[in-house]
mmCIF file with all atom_site columns, C-alpha atoms in Angstrom:
data_model
loop_
_atom_site.group_PDB
_atom_site.id
_atom_site.type_symbol
_atom_site.label_atom_id
_atom_site.label_alt_id
_atom_site.label_comp_id
_atom_site.label_asym_id
_atom_site.label_entity_id
_atom_site.label_seq_id
_atom_site.pdbx_PDB_ins_code
_atom_site.Cartn_x
_atom_site.Cartn_y
_atom_site.Cartn_z
_atom_site.occupancy
_atom_site.B_iso_or_equiv
_atom_site.pdbx_formal_charge
_atom_site.auth_seq_id
_atom_site.auth_comp_id
_atom_site.auth_asym_id
_atom_site.auth_atom_id
_atom_site.pdbx_PDB_model_num
ATOM 1   C CA . UNK A 1 1   ? 18.460  -4.832  25.670  1.00 69.00 ? 1   UNK A CA 1
ATOM 2   C CA . UNK A 1 2   ? 15.164  -6.019  23.890  1.00 77.00 ? 2   UNK A CA 1
ATOM 3   C CA . UNK A 1 3   ? 13.178  -4.633  26.769  1.00 82.00 ? 3   UNK A CA 1
ATOM 4   C CA . UNK A 1 4   ? 14.871  -1.426  26.162  1.00 88.00 ? 4   UNK A CA 1
ATOM 5   C CA . UNK A 1 5   ? 14.039  -1.299  22.517  1.00 89.00 ? 5   UNK A CA 1
ATOM 6   C CA . UNK A 1 6   ? 10.411  -2.077  23.140  1.00 90.00 ? 6   UNK A CA 1
ATOM 7   C CA . UNK A 1 7   ? 10.218  0.726   25.774  1.00 92.00 ? 7   UNK A CA 1
ATOM 8   C CA . UNK A 1 8   ? 11.456  3.098   23.379  1.00 94.00 ? 8   UNK A CA 1
ATOM 9   C CA . UNK A 1 9   ? 8.986   2.021   20.585  1.00 92.00 ? 9   UNK A CA 1
ATOM 10  C CA . UNK A 1 10  ? 6.259   2.674   23.097  1.00 93.00 ? 10  UNK A CA 1
ATOM 11  C CA . UNK A 1 11  ? 7.664   6.086   24.024  1.00 95.00 ? 11  UNK A CA 1
ATOM 12  C CA . UNK A 1 12  ? 7.885   7.105   20.590  1.00 94.00 ? 12  UNK A CA 1
ATOM 13  C CA . UNK A 1 13  ? 4.224   6.009   19.854  1.00 92.00 ? 13  UNK A CA 1
ATOM 14  C CA . UNK A 1 14  ? 5.325   3.324   17.495  1.00 91.00 ? 14  UNK A CA 1
ATOM 15  C CA . UNK A 1 15  ? 3.432   0.608   19.497  1.00 91.00 ? 15  UNK A CA 1
ATOM 16  C CA . UNK A 1 16  ? 0.434   1.180   21.474  1.00 91.00 ? 16  UNK A CA 1
ATOM 17  C CA . UNK A 1 17  ? -0.299  0.404   25.112  1.00 93.00 ? 17  UNK A CA 1
ATOM 18  C CA . UNK A 1 18  ? -1.513  -3.047  24.594  1.00 93.00 ? 18  UNK A CA 1
ATOM 19  C CA . UNK A 1 19  ? 1.489   -4.170  22.802  1.00 92.00 ? 19  UNK A CA 1
ATOM 20  C CA . UNK A 1 20  ? 3.614   -2.650  25.515  1.00 92.00 ? 20  UNK A CA 1
ATOM 21  C CA . UNK A 1 21  ? 1.765   -4.263  28.423  1.00 91.00 ? 21  UNK A CA 1
ATOM 22  C CA . UNK A 1 22  ? 2.020   -7.621  26.441  1.00 91.00 ? 22  UNK A CA 1
ATOM 23  C CA . UNK A 1 23  ? 5.665   -7.302  26.092  1.00 89.00 ? 23  UNK A CA 1
ATOM 24  C CA . UNK A 1 24  ? 5.929   -6.524  30.048  1.00 88.00 ? 24  UNK A CA 1
ATOM 25  C CA . UNK A 1 25  ? 4.022   -9.675  30.665  1.00 85.00 ? 25  UNK A CA 1
ATOM 26  C CA . UNK A 1 26  ? 6.213   -11.718 28.595  1.00 85.00 ? 26  UNK A CA 1
ATOM 27  C CA . UNK A 1 27  ? 9.466   -10.338 29.927  1.00 81.00 ? 27  UNK A CA 1
ATOM 28  C CA . UNK A 1 28  ? 10.238  -13.196 32.425  1.00 75.00 ? 28  UNK A CA 1
ATOM 29  C CA . UNK A 1 29  ? 9.775   -15.791 29.477  1.00 76.00 ? 29  UNK A CA 1
ATOM 30  C CA . UNK A 1 30  ? 11.901  -13.726 27.087  1.00 69.00 ? 30  UNK A CA 1
ATOM 31  C CA . UNK A 1 31  ? 14.772  -13.620 29.773  1.00 70.00 ? 31  UNK A CA 1
ATOM 32  C CA . UNK A 1 32  ? 14.394  -17.389 30.160  1.00 67.00 ? 32  UNK A CA 1
ATOM 33  C CA . UNK A 1 33  ? 14.500  -18.010 26.432  1.00 66.00 ? 33  UNK A CA 1
ATOM 34  C CA . UNK A 1 34  ? 17.523  -15.508 26.039  1.00 67.00 ? 34  UNK A CA 1
ATOM 35  C CA . UNK A 1 35  ? 19.513  -17.007 29.024  1.00 66.00 ? 35  UNK A CA 1
ATOM 36  C CA . UNK A 1 36  ? 18.651  -20.715 29.178  1.00 64.00 ? 36  UNK A CA 1
ATOM 37  C CA . UNK A 1 37  ? 20.759  -22.331 31.879  1.00 70.00 ? 37  UNK A CA 1
ATOM 38  C CA . UNK A 1 38  ? 18.719  -25.323 33.307  1.00 66.00 ? 38  UNK A CA 1
ATOM 39  C CA . UNK A 1 39  ? 15.384  -23.845 32.916  1.00 70.00 ? 39  UNK A CA 1
ATOM 40  C CA . UNK A 1 40  ? 12.919  -25.324 30.559  1.00 76.00 ? 40  UNK A CA 1
ATOM 41  C CA . UNK A 1 41  ? 10.218  -23.140 28.758  1.00 75.00 ? 41  UNK A CA 1
ATOM 42  C CA . UNK A 1 42  ? 6.843   -24.756 28.332  1.00 82.00 ? 42  UNK A CA 1
ATOM 43  C CA . UNK A 1 43  ? 5.230   -25.130 24.946  1.00 89.00 ? 43  UNK A CA 1
ATOM 44  C CA . UNK A 1 44  ? 2.518   -22.541 25.856  1.00 90.00 ? 44  UNK A CA 1
ATOM 45  C CA . UNK A 1 45  ? 4.869   -19.924 26.930  1.00 84.00 ? 45  UNK A CA 1
ATOM 46  C CA . UNK A 1 46  ? 6.979   -20.557 23.825  1.00 83.00 ? 46  UNK A CA 1
ATOM 47  C CA . UNK A 1 47  ? 3.939   -20.191 21.729  1.00 91.00 ? 47  UNK A CA 1
ATOM 48  C CA . UNK A 1 48  ? 2.991   -17.003 23.601  1.00 89.00 ? 48  UNK A CA 1
ATOM 49  C CA . UNK A 1 49  ? 6.219   -15.437 22.899  1.00 87.00 ? 49  UNK A CA 1
ATOM 50  C CA . UNK A 1 50  ? 6.173   -16.547 19.204  1.00 91.00 ? 50  UNK A CA 1
ATOM 51  C CA . UNK A 1 51  ? 2.587   -15.022 18.888  1.00 93.00 ? 51  UNK A CA 1
ATOM 52  C CA . UNK A 1 52  ? 3.842   -11.799 20.446  1.00 91.00 ? 52  UNK A CA 1
ATOM 53  C CA . UNK A 1 53  ? 6.957   -11.593 18.152  1.00 90.00 ? 53  UNK A CA 1
ATOM 54  C CA . UNK A 1 54  ? 4.750   -11.962 15.002  1.00 93.00 ? 54  UNK A CA 1
ATOM 55  C CA . UNK A 1 55  ? 1.975   -9.392  16.310  1.00 92.00 ? 55  UNK A CA 1
ATOM 56  C CA . UNK A 1 56  ? 4.662   -6.819  17.219  1.00 91.00 ? 56  UNK A CA 1
ATOM 57  C CA . UNK A 1 57  ? 6.432   -7.192  13.749  1.00 91.00 ? 57  UNK A CA 1
ATOM 58  C CA . UNK A 1 58  ? 3.226   -7.045  11.867  1.00 92.00 ? 58  UNK A CA 1
ATOM 59  C CA . UNK A 1 59  ? 2.133   -4.050  13.686  1.00 90.00 ? 59  UNK A CA 1
ATOM 60  C CA . UNK A 1 60  ? 5.499   -2.006  13.524  1.00 89.00 ? 60  UNK A CA 1
ATOM 61  C CA . UNK A 1 61  ? 6.328   -3.007  9.813   1.00 88.00 ? 61  UNK A CA 1
ATOM 62  C CA . UNK A 1 62  ? 3.211   -4.210  7.856   1.00 90.00 ? 62  UNK A CA 1
ATOM 63  C CA . UNK A 1 63  ? 0.391   -2.484  9.367   1.00 89.00 ? 63  UNK A CA 1
ATOM 64  C CA . UNK A 1 64  ? 2.375   0.810   9.272   1.00 86.00 ? 64  UNK A CA 1
ATOM 65  C CA . UNK A 1 65  ? 3.161   0.519   5.596   1.00 90.00 ? 65  UNK A CA 1
ATOM 66  C CA . UNK A 1 66  ? -0.472  -0.504  4.584   1.00 92.00 ? 66  UNK A CA 1
ATOM 67  C CA . UNK A 1 67  ? -1.681  2.487   6.623   1.00 91.00 ? 67  UNK A CA 1
ATOM 68  C CA . UNK A 1 68  ? 0.543   4.768   4.638   1.00 92.00 ? 68  UNK A CA 1
ATOM 69  C CA . UNK A 1 69  ? -0.601  3.347   1.556   1.00 94.00 ? 69  UNK A CA 1
ATOM 70  C CA . UNK A 1 70  ? -4.205  3.795   2.377   1.00 94.00 ? 70  UNK A CA 1
ATOM 71  C CA . UNK A 1 71  ? -3.675  7.485   3.454   1.00 94.00 ? 71  UNK A CA 1
ATOM 72  C CA . UNK A 1 72  ? -1.874  7.978   -0.082  1.00 93.00 ? 72  UNK A CA 1
ATOM 73  C CA . UNK A 1 73  ? -5.054  6.509   -1.836  1.00 92.00 ? 73  UNK A CA 1
ATOM 74  C CA . UNK A 1 74  ? -7.395  8.571   0.280   1.00 92.00 ? 74  UNK A CA 1
ATOM 75  C CA . UNK A 1 75  ? -5.399  11.716  -0.709  1.00 91.00 ? 75  UNK A CA 1
ATOM 76  C CA . UNK A 1 76  ? -5.550  10.935  -4.401  1.00 88.00 ? 76  UNK A CA 1
ATOM 77  C CA . UNK A 1 77  ? -9.463  10.292  -4.161  1.00 86.00 ? 77  UNK A CA 1
ATOM 78  C CA . UNK A 1 78  ? -9.757  13.945  -2.680  1.00 86.00 ? 78  UNK A CA 1
ATOM 79  C CA . UNK A 1 79  ? -7.807  15.576  -5.637  1.00 83.00 ? 79  UNK A CA 1
ATOM 80  C CA . UNK A 1 80  ? -10.393 17.122  -7.986  1.00 83.00 ? 80  UNK A CA 1
ATOM 81  C CA . UNK A 1 81  ? -11.019 15.082  -10.965 1.00 80.00 ? 81  UNK A CA 1
ATOM 82  C CA . UNK A 1 82  ? -10.882 16.305  -14.491 1.00 80.00 ? 82  UNK A CA 1
ATOM 83  C CA . UNK A 1 83  ? -14.228 16.774  -16.329 1.00 80.00 ? 83  UNK A CA 1
ATOM 84  C CA . UNK A 1 84  ? -15.194 15.018  -19.557 1.00 75.00 ? 84  UNK A CA 1
ATOM 85  C CA . UNK A 1 85  ? -14.503 18.037  -21.388 1.00 72.00 ? 85  UNK A CA 1
ATOM 86  C CA . UNK A 1 86  ? -11.058 18.322  -19.957 1.00 77.00 ? 86  UNK A CA 1
ATOM 87  C CA . UNK A 1 87  ? -10.148 14.547  -20.644 1.00 77.00 ? 87  UNK A CA 1
ATOM 88  C CA . UNK A 1 88  ? -11.503 14.569  -24.218 1.00 76.00 ? 88  UNK A CA 1
ATOM 89  C CA . UNK A 1 89  ? -11.056 18.171  -25.245 1.00 71.00 ? 89  UNK A CA 1
ATOM 90  C CA . UNK A 1 90  ? -10.357 18.525  -29.015 1.00 70.00 ? 90  UNK A CA 1
ATOM 91  C CA . UNK A 1 91  ? -11.834 15.042  -29.481 1.00 72.00 ? 91  UNK A CA 1
ATOM 92  C CA . UNK A 1 92  ? -15.571 15.858  -28.530 1.00 70.00 ? 92  UNK A CA 1
ATOM 93  C CA . UNK A 1 93  ? -17.357 18.534  -30.195 1.00 73.00 ? 93  UNK A CA 1
ATOM 94  C CA . UNK A 1 94  ? -18.146 21.673  -28.204 1.00 74.00 ? 94  UNK A CA 1
ATOM 95  C CA . UNK A 1 95  ? -21.716 22.451  -27.420 1.00 78.00 ? 95  UNK A CA 1
ATOM 96  C CA . UNK A 1 96  ? -21.478 25.041  -30.241 1.00 80.00 ? 96  UNK A CA 1
ATOM 97  C CA . UNK A 1 97  ? -20.150 22.589  -32.711 1.00 79.00 ? 97  UNK A CA 1
ATOM 98  C CA . UNK A 1 98  ? -22.899 20.169  -31.834 1.00 79.00 ? 98  UNK A CA 1
ATOM 99  C CA . UNK A 1 99  ? -25.619 22.511  -32.527 1.00 82.00 ? 99  UNK A CA 1
ATOM 100 C CA . UNK A 1 100 ? -23.999 23.316  -35.943 1.00 83.00 ? 100 UNK A CA 1
ATOM 101 C CA . UNK A 1 101 ? -23.401 19.606  -36.659 1.00 76.00 ? 101 UNK A CA 1
ATOM 102 C CA . UNK A 1 102 ? -19.622 20.263  -36.862 1.00 71.00 ? 102 UNK A CA 1
ATOM 103 C CA . UNK A 1 103 ? -17.006 17.928  -35.507 1.00 62.00 ? 103 UNK A CA 1
ATOM 104 C CA . UNK A 1 104 ? -13.486 18.729  -34.429 1.00 58.00 ? 104 UNK A CA 1
ATOM 105 C CA . UNK A 1 105 ? -10.893 17.484  -36.940 1.00 61.00 ? 105 UNK A CA 1
ATOM 106 C CA . UNK A 1 106 ? -9.576  13.837  -36.115 1.00 60.00 ? 106 UNK A CA 1
ATOM 107 C CA . UNK A 1 107 ? -5.801  13.570  -36.205 1.00 60.00 ? 107 UNK A CA 1
ATOM 108 C CA . UNK A 1 108 ? -4.537  10.943  -38.856 1.00 60.00 ? 108 UNK A CA 1
ATOM 109 C CA . UNK A 1 109 ? -3.678  7.480   -37.463 1.00 61.00 ? 109 UNK A CA 1
ATOM 110 C CA . UNK A 1 110 ? 0.037   6.858   -37.475 1.00 58.00 ? 110 UNK A CA 1
ATOM 111 C CA . UNK A 1 111 ? 1.467   3.403   -37.853 1.00 56.00 ? 111 UNK A CA 1
ATOM 112 C CA . UNK A 1 112 ? -0.304  -0.025  -38.889 1.00 56.00 ? 112 UNK A CA 1
ATOM 113 C CA . UNK A 1 113 ? -4.096  -0.391  -37.915 1.00 56.00 ? 113 UNK A CA 1
ATOM 114 C CA . UNK A 1 114 ? -3.897  -4.163  -37.984 1.00 56.00 ? 114 UNK A CA 1
ATOM 115 C CA . UNK A 1 115 ? -1.876  -7.066  -39.007 1.00 54.00 ? 115 UNK A CA 1
ATOM 116 C CA . UNK A 1 116 ? -2.716  -6.640  -42.765 1.00 55.00 ? 116 UNK A CA 1
ATOM 117 C CA . UNK A 1 117 ? -1.133  -3.157  -42.674 1.00 51.00 ? 117 UNK A CA 1
ATOM 118 C CA . UNK A 1 118 ? 2.495   -3.993  -42.548 1.00 54.00 ? 118 UNK A CA 1
ATOM 119 C CA . UNK A 1 119 ? 5.625   -3.197  -44.612 1.00 56.00 ? 119 UNK A CA 1
ATOM 120 C CA . UNK A 1 120 ? 5.594   -5.528  -47.536 1.00 57.00 ? 120 UNK A CA 1
ATOM 121 C CA . UNK A 1 121 ? 1.732   -5.672  -48.160 1.00 56.00 ? 121 UNK A CA 1
ATOM 122 C CA . UNK A 1 122 ? 0.912   -5.035  -51.667 1.00 57.00 ? 122 UNK A CA 1
ATOM 123 C CA . UNK A 1 123 ? -1.705  -1.982  -51.793 1.00 59.00 ? 123 UNK A CA 1
ATOM 124 C CA . UNK A 1 124 ? -5.232  -2.842  -52.716 1.00 61.00 ? 124 UNK A CA 1
#
C-alpha cells in the first residue's frame, strides 16, 4: 500500500528518482516495521527509515510550497514598477511647475495631527 503510493508519486513526478530509489532500498525494512512478527529492526535501519520519512515529507509538502512562494515572488518582481511621477502624481510638481516655482495644492489634513489636537482642547 505504501509502496504503491510512493510509486504513484514517482510516476506523477512529485518525487524525483533519488527519493524513489531510496524508498525501494528501504522496502524490506518498511515491511518488517509494518508487519513485525518476531523480527527485530536495528537502530540504524529504524533511523534510516525515519530520515527517509522526514525527507519525503519535506520534499512533497514543504519544498513544494516554498518553491511556489518563490515563483510568486519572482513573478511579482517582473511586473513593471510605477514611476515616481505615477506614485506621487499630484503631490510633486510637474517639470513645468518646477520651472515656474508653482507647487500643486496640498490637500487639507483631516483629523488630529498629534495628541494636543483632540476634542476638548481649548483653542490657542
